[in-house]
Amino acid sequence: MIETKAYAAQDEKTPLAPWTFERRDVGPHDVQFDILFCGVCHSDLHQIKNDWFPGIFPMVPGHEIVGRVIKVGDHVKNFKVGDLAGTGCLVDSCRECENCKQDLEQYCLKGNSQTYNGYEQDGKTPTYGGYSNTIVVNEDFVLHIKENLDLAAVAPLLCAGITTYSPLRHWKVGKGHKLAVLGLGGLGHMAVKFGVAFGADVTVLSTSSKKEEDAKRLGAHHFVVTTDEAQVNAAKNTFDFILDTVSAEHDFNMYLSLLRTNGVHICVGVPPKPAEIAAFSLLGGRKSVAGSGIGGIAETQEMLDFCAENNIVSDIEKIDIKDIQTAYDRMEKGDVRYRFVIDMATL
């Protein structure tokens, strides 16, 4: 077994603190890499607090993981010692179901293995995430990272990046489309970058004008303040797609009015309560509400390669791991532009 240093929550009421545990030895098909950087996702905080479902404690969060390979199993073909490597939200899946066979491991019908707060495919071994100094993952769920990008800024691509890239690719958003990005945070700022890179006409929808300058710097073509009635009225029936990154409660009916006929409102944020959607908000223009999770492993690698070729990374603020609670407090207030990343050398 491999002794591993980490920061963990012992229960939903306890702040993260140093913790030591053991990871499995490197098996024939495993890759071990020392973690250099780990992004801080809002879902880390949700899961520590049991906001969505009862957690598995002690919990080591972190699913935006970048590092360098230090050991590979005897049968590993695609990685060698010294390679850069990454792991996102998944570390395994059943490999056998209809979805897994279509490279949709994120929708594994038998249940995938999340990188933390989950179980390995044996159903009993807890998974521990990237707020740690090293990790062991089956090579099929390890991603190649190119050397030409800022590694710290690459880390959030493994969740925030793929969460926005995947739906934009699925709905073939690009040239000739008008895309609205609802919310400009960790997810939203990546949606803007990808939307622009794909050739769409991109508008940011936000409740205030505070981030308008940032939106334009990120490449957005337009900005709509959704608390300004005149701006909202001017934007009605104009968008082909809304990519909704907001995890707070909001009025879906108002946003659906901004869609053109056949428009699609795509949810990637996770508000705490179910949305109330009037049937007429959909019937009036054959509009759709859809959802999308992360991407599969192949699509995540495609996204990483696209980012390397087009010099796309996340806007980040690097932190020491001892400051994680302060980062959580700031994240809850929206006080980050746009993703915290832990420098794991500070562990």
CSV table of C-alpha atoms in Angstrom, one decimal:
chain,number,residue,atom,x,y,z
A,1,MET,CA,0.0,0.0,0.0
A,2,ILE,CA,1.1,3.6,-0.7
A,3,GLU,CA,1.0,6.0,2.3
A,4,THR,CA,-0.7,9.2,1.1
A,5,LYS,CA,-0.9,12.7,2.6
A,6,ALA,CA,-4.1,14.6,2.1
A,7,TYR,CA,-6.6,17.1,3.4
A,8,ALA,CA,-9.9,15.5,4.4
A,9,ALA,CA,-13.2,16.2,6.0
A,10,GLN,CA,-14.0,13.7,8.8
A,11,ASP,CA,-17.7,14.6,8.6
A,12,GLU,CA,-20.0,17.1,7.1
A,13,LYS,CA,-19.5,19.6,10.0
A,14,THR,CA,-15.7,19.4,10.3
A,15,PRO,CA,-13.3,21.7,8.4
A,16,LEU,CA,-10.8,20.0,6.2
A,17,ALA,CA,-7.6,19.1,8.0
A,18,PRO,CA,-4.4,17.0,7.3
A,19,TRP,CA,-5.1,13.3,7.1
A,20,THR,CA,-3.0,10.3,6.1
A,21,PHE,CA,-4.4,7.2,4.4
A,22,GLU,CA,-3.3,4.4,2.1
A,23,ARG,CA,-3.8,4.0,-1.6
A,24,ARG,CA,-3.6,0.7,-3.4
A,25,ASP,CA,-0.3,-0.5,-4.8
A,26,VAL,CA,0.2,0.0,-8.5
A,27,GLY,CA,-1.4,-2.9,-10.4
A,28,PRO,CA,-0.6,-4.2,-13.9
A,29,HIS,CA,-2.9,-1.6,-15.6
A,30,ASP,CA,-2.4,1.3,-13.1
A,31,VAL,CA,-0.7,4.6,-13.4
A,32,GLN,CA,0.6,6.4,-10.3
A,33,PHE,CA,1.2,10.1,-10.6
A,34,ASP,CA,2.3,12.7,-8.0
A,35,ILE,CA,-0.2,15.5,-7.9
A,36,LEU,CA,1.1,19.0,-8.8
A,37,PHE,CA,-2.2,20.9,-8.9
A,38,CYS,CA,-5.8,20.3,-8.0
A,39,GLY,CA,-8.7,22.6,-8.9
A,40,VAL,CA,-11.4,23.6,-6.4
A,41,CYS,CA,-14.8,22.8,-7.7
A,42,HIS,CA,-18.1,24.1,-6.1
A,43,SER,CA,-19.2,20.5,-6.0
A,44,ASP,CA,-16.3,19.8,-3.5
A,45,LEU,CA,-18.1,22.0,-1.0
A,46,HIS,CA,-21.5,20.6,-1.8
A,47,GLN,CA,-20.4,17.1,-1.2
A,48,ILE,CA,-18.5,17.9,2.0
A,49,LYS,CA,-21.6,19.5,3.4
A,50,ASN,CA,-23.9,16.6,2.2
A,51,ASP,CA,-26.0,19.1,0.2
A,52,TRP,CA,-26.9,16.5,-2.5
A,53,PHE,CA,-26.7,13.1,-0.7
A,54,PRO,CA,-25.0,11.5,2.3
A,55,GLY,CA,-21.3,11.5,1.8
A,56,ILE,CA,-18.6,8.9,2.4
A,57,PHE,CA,-16.3,10.1,5.2
A,58,PRO,CA,-13.5,10.7,5.7
A,59,MET,CA,-13.7,12.5,2.4
A,60,VAL,CA,-10.8,13.7,0.4
A,61,PRO,CA,-12.2,16.1,-2.3
A,62,GLY,CA,-10.8,17.1,-5.7
A,63,HIS,CA,-11.5,15.9,-9.2
A,64,GLU,CA,-9.5,18.4,-11.3
A,65,ILE,CA,-6.1,16.7,-10.9
A,66,VAL,CA,-2.9,17.3,-12.8
A,67,GLY,CA,0.5,15.7,-12.1
A,68,ARG,CA,3.5,13.8,-13.3
A,69,VAL,CA,3.8,10.0,-13.6
A,70,ILE,CA,6.2,8.3,-11.2
A,71,LYS,CA,5.2,4.6,-11.7
A,72,VAL,CA,3.3,2.5,-14.2
A,73,GLY,CA,2.1,-1.1,-14.1
A,74,ASP,CA,3.7,-3.8,-16.2
A,75,HIS,CA,0.9,-3.8,-18.8
A,76,VAL,CA,0.5,-0.1,-19.2
A,77,LYS,CA,1.0,1.0,-22.8
A,78,ASN,CA,0.1,4.7,-23.0
A,79,PHE,CA,2.0,6.3,-20.2
A,80,LYS,CA,5.6,6.2,-19.0
A,81,VAL,CA,7.4,7.7,-16.0
A,82,GLY,CA,7.9,11.4,-16.4
A,83,ASP,CA,4.7,12.0,-18.5
A,84,LEU,CA,2.3,14.6,-17.5
A,85,ALA,CA,-1.1,13.1,-16.6
A,86,GLY,CA,-4.6,14.2,-15.4
A,87,THR,CA,-7.7,12.7,-13.9
A,88,GLY,CA,-11.1,14.3,-13.8
A,89,CYS,CA,-14.3,13.2,-12.2
A,90,LEU,CA,-14.1,9.5,-13.0
A,91,VAL,CA,-11.7,6.8,-12.1
A,92,ASP,CA,-13.6,3.7,-13.5
A,93,SER,CA,-16.8,2.4,-14.9
A,94,CYS,CA,-18.4,-1.0,-15.6
A,95,ARG,CA,-16.9,-0.9,-19.2
A,96,GLU,CA,-19.7,-3.2,-20.4
A,97,CYS,CA,-23.0,-1.3,-20.6
A,98,GLU,CA,-24.4,0.3,-23.7
A,99,ASN,CA,-23.2,3.8,-22.6
A,100,CYS,CA,-19.7,2.7,-21.7
A,101,LYS,CA,-19.3,1.0,-25.1
A,102,GLN,CA,-20.1,4.4,-26.7
A,103,ASP,CA,-17.5,6.3,-24.7
A,104,LEU,CA,-20.1,7.7,-22.4
A,105,GLU,CA,-18.6,6.4,-19.1
A,106,GLN,CA,-20.1,9.4,-17.4
A,107,TYR,CA,-23.5,7.9,-17.9
A,108,CYS,CA,-22.5,4.3,-17.0
A,109,LEU,CA,-25.8,2.4,-16.5
A,110,LYS,CA,-24.3,0.3,-13.7
A,111,GLY,CA,-22.7,3.3,-11.9
A,112,ASN,CA,-19.3,4.8,-12.6
A,113,SER,CA,-16.6,5.3,-9.9
A,114,GLN,CA,-16.4,8.9,-9.0
A,115,THR,CA,-12.9,10.2,-8.2
A,116,TYR,CA,-13.9,10.9,-4.6
A,117,ASN,CA,-17.0,10.3,-2.4
A,118,GLY,CA,-17.7,7.1,-4.3
A,119,TYR,CA,-16.6,3.5,-4.5
A,120,GLU,CA,-14.4,1.5,-6.8
A,121,GLN,CA,-16.2,-1.0,-9.0
A,122,ASP,CA,-16.0,-3.5,-6.2
A,123,GLY,CA,-18.7,-1.5,-4.5
A,124,LYS,CA,-16.8,-1.3,-1.2
A,125,THR,CA,-13.5,0.5,-1.5
A,126,PRO,CA,-13.9,4.3,-1.1
A,127,THR,CA,-12.3,6.6,-3.6
A,128,TYR,CA,-10.2,9.6,-2.4
A,129,GLY,CA,-9.6,12.6,-4.6
A,130,GLY,CA,-6.9,15.1,-5.5
A,131,TYR,CA,-6.4,17.1,-2.3
A,132,SER,CA,-3.5,14.7,-1.8
A,133,ASN,CA,0.1,14.2,-2.9
A,134,THR,CA,-0.3,11.1,-5.1
A,135,ILE,CA,-3.0,9.0,-6.8
A,136,VAL,CA,-3.3,5.6,-8.5
A,137,VAL,CA,-5.7,5.3,-11.4
A,138,ASN,CA,-6.3,2.7,-14.1
A,139,GLU,CA,-4.7,3.9,-17.3
A,140,ASP,CA,-8.0,3.9,-19.2
A,141,PHE,CA,-9.1,6.8,-16.9
A,142,VAL,CA,-5.8,8.8,-17.0
A,143,LEU,CA,-5.6,11.7,-19.5
A,144,HIS,CA,-2.6,13.0,-21.4
A,145,ILE,CA,-1.6,16.6,-20.7
A,146,LYS,CA,0.4,18.6,-23.1
A,147,GLU,CA,3.5,20.4,-21.9
A,148,ASN,CA,2.8,23.8,-23.6
A,149,LEU,CA,0.1,25.1,-21.2
A,150,ASP,CA,0.2,26.4,-17.6
A,151,LEU,CA,-0.4,23.2,-15.6
A,152,ALA,CA,-2.2,25.0,-12.8
A,153,ALA,CA,-4.7,26.6,-15.3
A,154,VAL,CA,-5.2,23.2,-17.0
A,155,ALA,CA,-6.5,21.5,-13.9
A,156,PRO,CA,-10.0,23.1,-13.9
A,157,LEU,CA,-10.5,21.9,-17.5
A,158,LEU,CA,-11.0,18.4,-16.1
A,159,CYS,CA,-14.4,19.4,-14.6
A,160,ALA,CA,-15.3,23.0,-15.5
A,161,GLY,CA,-13.9,22.6,-18.9
A,162,ILE,CA,-15.4,19.4,-20.0
A,163,THR,CA,-18.8,20.2,-18.3
A,164,THR,CA,-19.1,23.1,-20.8
A,165,TYR,CA,-17.3,21.6,-23.8
A,166,SER,CA,-19.4,18.4,-23.9
A,167,PRO,CA,-22.9,20.0,-24.3
A,168,LEU,CA,-21.6,22.6,-26.8
A,169,ARG,CA,-20.2,19.7,-28.9
A,170,HIS,CA,-23.3,17.5,-28.4
A,171,TRP,CA,-25.6,20.3,-29.7
A,172,LYS,CA,-23.1,21.2,-32.4
A,173,VAL,CA,-23.0,24.9,-31.3
A,174,GLY,CA,-20.9,27.0,-33.6
A,175,LYS,CA,-20.9,29.4,-36.5
A,176,GLY,CA,-24.3,30.9,-37.2
A,177,HIS,CA,-25.6,30.2,-33.7
A,178,LYS,CA,-26.4,32.7,-31.0
A,179,LEU,CA,-25.3,31.3,-27.6
A,180,ALA,CA,-26.2,32.8,-24.3
A,181,VAL,CA,-24.1,31.8,-21.3
A,182,LEU,CA,-26.1,32.2,-18.1
A,183,GLY,CA,-23.7,33.0,-15.2
A,184,LEU,CA,-20.1,34.0,-15.4
A,185,GLY,CA,-18.3,31.8,-12.8
A,186,GLY,CA,-16.0,28.8,-13.0
A,187,LEU,CA,-18.2,27.0,-15.5
A,188,GLY,CA,-19.5,30.2,-17.3
A,189,HIS,CA,-16.1,31.6,-18.1
A,190,MET,CA,-15.1,28.3,-19.8
A,191,ALA,CA,-18.4,28.3,-21.7
A,192,VAL,CA,-17.6,31.7,-23.1
A,193,LYS,CA,-14.1,30.7,-24.2
A,194,PHE,CA,-15.4,27.5,-25.9
A,195,GLY,CA,-18.4,29.2,-27.5
A,196,VAL,CA,-16.2,31.9,-29.0
A,197,ALA,CA,-13.6,29.3,-30.2
A,198,PHE,CA,-16.4,27.3,-31.9
A,199,GLY,CA,-17.5,30.4,-33.8
A,200,ALA,CA,-20.8,31.2,-32.0
A,201,ASP,CA,-22.1,34.7,-31.3
A,202,VAL,CA,-21.8,34.7,-27.5
A,203,THR,CA,-23.8,36.7,-25.0
A,204,VAL,CA,-23.3,36.6,-21.2
A,205,LEU,CA,-26.4,36.8,-19.1
A,206,SER,CA,-25.8,38.1,-15.6
A,207,THR,CA,-27.8,39.7,-12.8
A,208,SER,CA,-25.5,42.7,-12.6
A,209,SER,CA,-23.1,44.6,-14.8
A,210,LYS,CA,-20.1,43.9,-12.5
A,211,LYS,CA,-18.6,41.3,-14.7
A,212,GLU,CA,-19.3,43.0,-18.1
A,213,GLU,CA,-15.7,44.0,-18.6
A,214,ASP,CA,-14.5,40.5,-17.8
A,215,ALA,CA,-17.0,39.0,-20.1
A,216,LYS,CA,-15.7,41.1,-23.0
A,217,ARG,CA,-12.1,40.3,-22.1
A,218,LEU,CA,-13.0,36.6,-22.2
A,219,GLY,CA,-14.3,37.1,-25.7
A,220,ALA,CA,-18.1,37.5,-25.2
A,221,HIS,CA,-19.7,39.6,-28.0
A,222,HIS,CA,-22.6,40.9,-25.9
A,223,PHE,CA,-23.7,41.3,-22.3
A,224,VAL,CA,-27.3,41.4,-20.9
A,225,VAL,CA,-28.1,42.4,-17.3
A,226,THR,CA,-31.1,40.2,-16.5
A,227,THR,CA,-32.4,42.6,-13.8
A,228,ASP,CA,-32.8,45.3,-16.4
A,229,GLU,CA,-36.2,45.0,-17.9
A,230,ALA,CA,-35.4,46.9,-21.1
A,231,GLN,CA,-32.3,44.7,-21.8
A,232,VAL,CA,-34.3,41.5,-21.2
A,233,ASN,CA,-37.1,42.6,-23.5
A,234,ALA,CA,-34.6,43.4,-26.2
A,235,ALA,CA,-33.1,39.9,-25.9
A,236,LYS,CA,-36.4,38.0,-26.1
A,237,ASN,CA,-36.7,35.4,-28.9
A,238,THR,CA,-33.0,35.8,-29.9
A,239,PHE,CA,-30.9,32.8,-28.7
A,240,ASP,CA,-30.6,29.4,-30.2
A,241,PHE,CA,-29.1,28.0,-27.0
A,242,ILE,CA,-28.7,29.0,-23.4
A,243,LEU,CA,-26.0,27.2,-21.4
A,244,ASP,CA,-27.2,27.6,-17.9
A,245,THR,CA,-24.3,27.3,-15.4
A,246,VAL,CA,-26.1,28.7,-12.4
A,247,SER,CA,-26.4,26.7,-9.2
A,248,ALA,CA,-28.7,29.1,-7.3
A,249,GLU,CA,-32.4,29.3,-7.7
A,250,HIS,CA,-33.5,31.3,-10.8
A,251,ASP,CA,-36.6,31.8,-13.0
A,252,PHE,CA,-36.4,29.4,-15.9
A,253,ASN,CA,-39.5,30.8,-17.4
A,254,MET,CA,-38.0,34.2,-17.9
A,255,TYR,CA,-34.9,32.7,-19.5
A,256,LEU,CA,-36.9,30.4,-21.8
A,257,SER,CA,-38.5,33.6,-23.2
A,258,LEU,CA,-35.1,34.6,-24.5
A,259,LEU,CA,-34.9,31.5,-26.8
A,260,ARG,CA,-35.9,31.5,-30.4
A,261,THR,CA,-38.3,28.8,-31.8
A,262,ASN,CA,-36.7,25.4,-31.3
A,263,GLY,CA,-34.3,26.9,-28.8
A,264,VAL,CA,-32.6,24.7,-26.2
A,265,HIS,CA,-32.0,25.7,-22.5
A,266,ILE,CA,-29.1,23.4,-21.4
A,267,CYS,CA,-28.6,23.0,-17.7
A,268,VAL,CA,-25.1,22.2,-16.3
A,269,GLY,CA,-25.5,24.0,-12.9
A,270,VAL,CA,-27.3,22.2,-10.0
A,271,PRO,CA,-29.7,24.5,-8.1
A,272,PRO,CA,-30.7,23.3,-4.7
A,273,LYS,CA,-34.5,23.0,-5.5
A,274,PRO,CA,-36.3,21.7,-8.6
A,275,ALA,CA,-37.2,24.3,-11.1
A,276,GLU,CA,-40.8,25.3,-11.7
A,277,ILE,CA,-41.4,25.5,-15.5
A,278,ALA,CA,-44.7,26.5,-17.0
A,279,ALA,CA,-45.8,24.3,-19.9
A,280,PHE,CA,-46.6,27.4,-21.9
A,281,SER,CA,-42.9,28.5,-21.6
A,282,LEU,CA,-42.1,25.4,-23.8
A,283,LEU,CA,-45.2,25.1,-25.9
A,284,GLY,CA,-45.0,28.7,-27.3
A,285,GLY,CA,-41.9,28.0,-29.4
A,286,ARG,CA,-41.3,24.2,-29.3
A,287,LYS,CA,-38.5,25.0,-26.8
A,288,SER,CA,-36.6,22.4,-24.8
A,289,VAL,CA,-34.9,22.1,-21.4
A,290,ALA,CA,-32.0,19.7,-21.4
A,291,GLY,CA,-29.2,18.7,-19.1
A,292,SER,CA,-25.6,17.6,-19.5
A,293,GLY,CA,-23.0,16.2,-17.2
A,294,ILE,CA,-19.3,15.9,-17.8
A,295,GLY,CA,-17.9,14.1,-20.9
A,296,GLY,CA,-16.5,10.6,-21.3
A,297,ILE,CA,-12.8,9.9,-21.3
A,298,ALA,CA,-12.4,10.1,-25.1
A,299,GLU,CA,-14.2,13.4,-25.2
A,300,THR,CA,-12.3,14.8,-22.3
A,301,GLN,CA,-9.0,13.9,-24.1
A,302,GLU,CA,-10.4,15.6,-27.2
A,303,MET,CA,-11.1,18.7,-25.2
A,304,LEU,CA,-7.6,18.8,-23.6
A,305,ASP,CA,-6.1,18.5,-27.1
A,306,PHE,CA,-8.3,21.2,-28.4
A,307,CYS,CA,-7.3,23.5,-25.6
A,308,ALA,CA,-3.6,22.8,-26.2
A,309,GLU,CA,-4.0,23.6,-29.9
A,310,ASN,CA,-5.9,26.8,-29.2
A,311,ASN,CA,-4.2,28.0,-26.1
A,312,ILE,CA,-7.3,27.7,-23.9
A,313,VAL,CA,-7.0,27.4,-20.1
A,314,SER,CA,-9.0,28.5,-17.1
A,315,ASP,CA,-8.6,31.8,-15.4
A,316,ILE,CA,-7.3,30.8,-11.9
A,317,GLU,CA,-6.1,32.0,-8.5
A,318,LYS,CA,-3.5,29.7,-7.0
A,319,ILE,CA,-3.8,28.9,-3.3
A,320,ASP,CA,-2.0,27.1,-0.5
A,321,ILE,CA,-3.9,24.1,0.8
A,322,LYS,CA,-3.9,25.5,4.3
A,323,ASP,CA,-6.2,28.3,2.9
A,324,ILE,CA,-8.8,25.9,1.5
A,325,GLN,CA,-11.5,27.0,4.0
A,326,THR,CA,-11.0,30.7,3.1
A,327,ALA,CA,-11.3,29.7,-0.5
A,328,TYR,CA,-14.6,27.9,0.2
A,329,ASP,CA,-15.9,30.9,2.0
A,330,ARG,CA,-15.0,33.2,-0.9
A,331,MET,CA,-16.3,30.7,-3.5
A,332,GLU,CA,-19.7,30.8,-1.8
A,333,LYS,CA,-19.7,34.6,-2.1
A,334,GLY,CA,-18.7,34.4,-5.8
A,335,ASP,CA,-15.4,36.0,-4.9
A,336,VAL,CA,-13.1,34.2,-7.3
A,337,ARG,CA,-12.1,35.0,-10.9
A,338,TYR,CA,-12.7,32.2,-11.9
A,339,ARG,CA,-11.3,29.0,-10.3
A,340,PHE,CA,-9.2,28.3,-7.2
A,341,VAL,CA,-6.4,25.8,-7.8
A,342,ILE,CA,-4.4,24.3,-5.0
A,343,ASP,CA,-0.6,24.2,-5.4
A,344,MET,CA,-0.1,20.7,-4.0
A,345,ALA,CA,3.6,21.5,-3.2
A,346,THR,CA,2.1,23.3,-0.1
A,347,LEU,CA,0.6,20.1,1.3
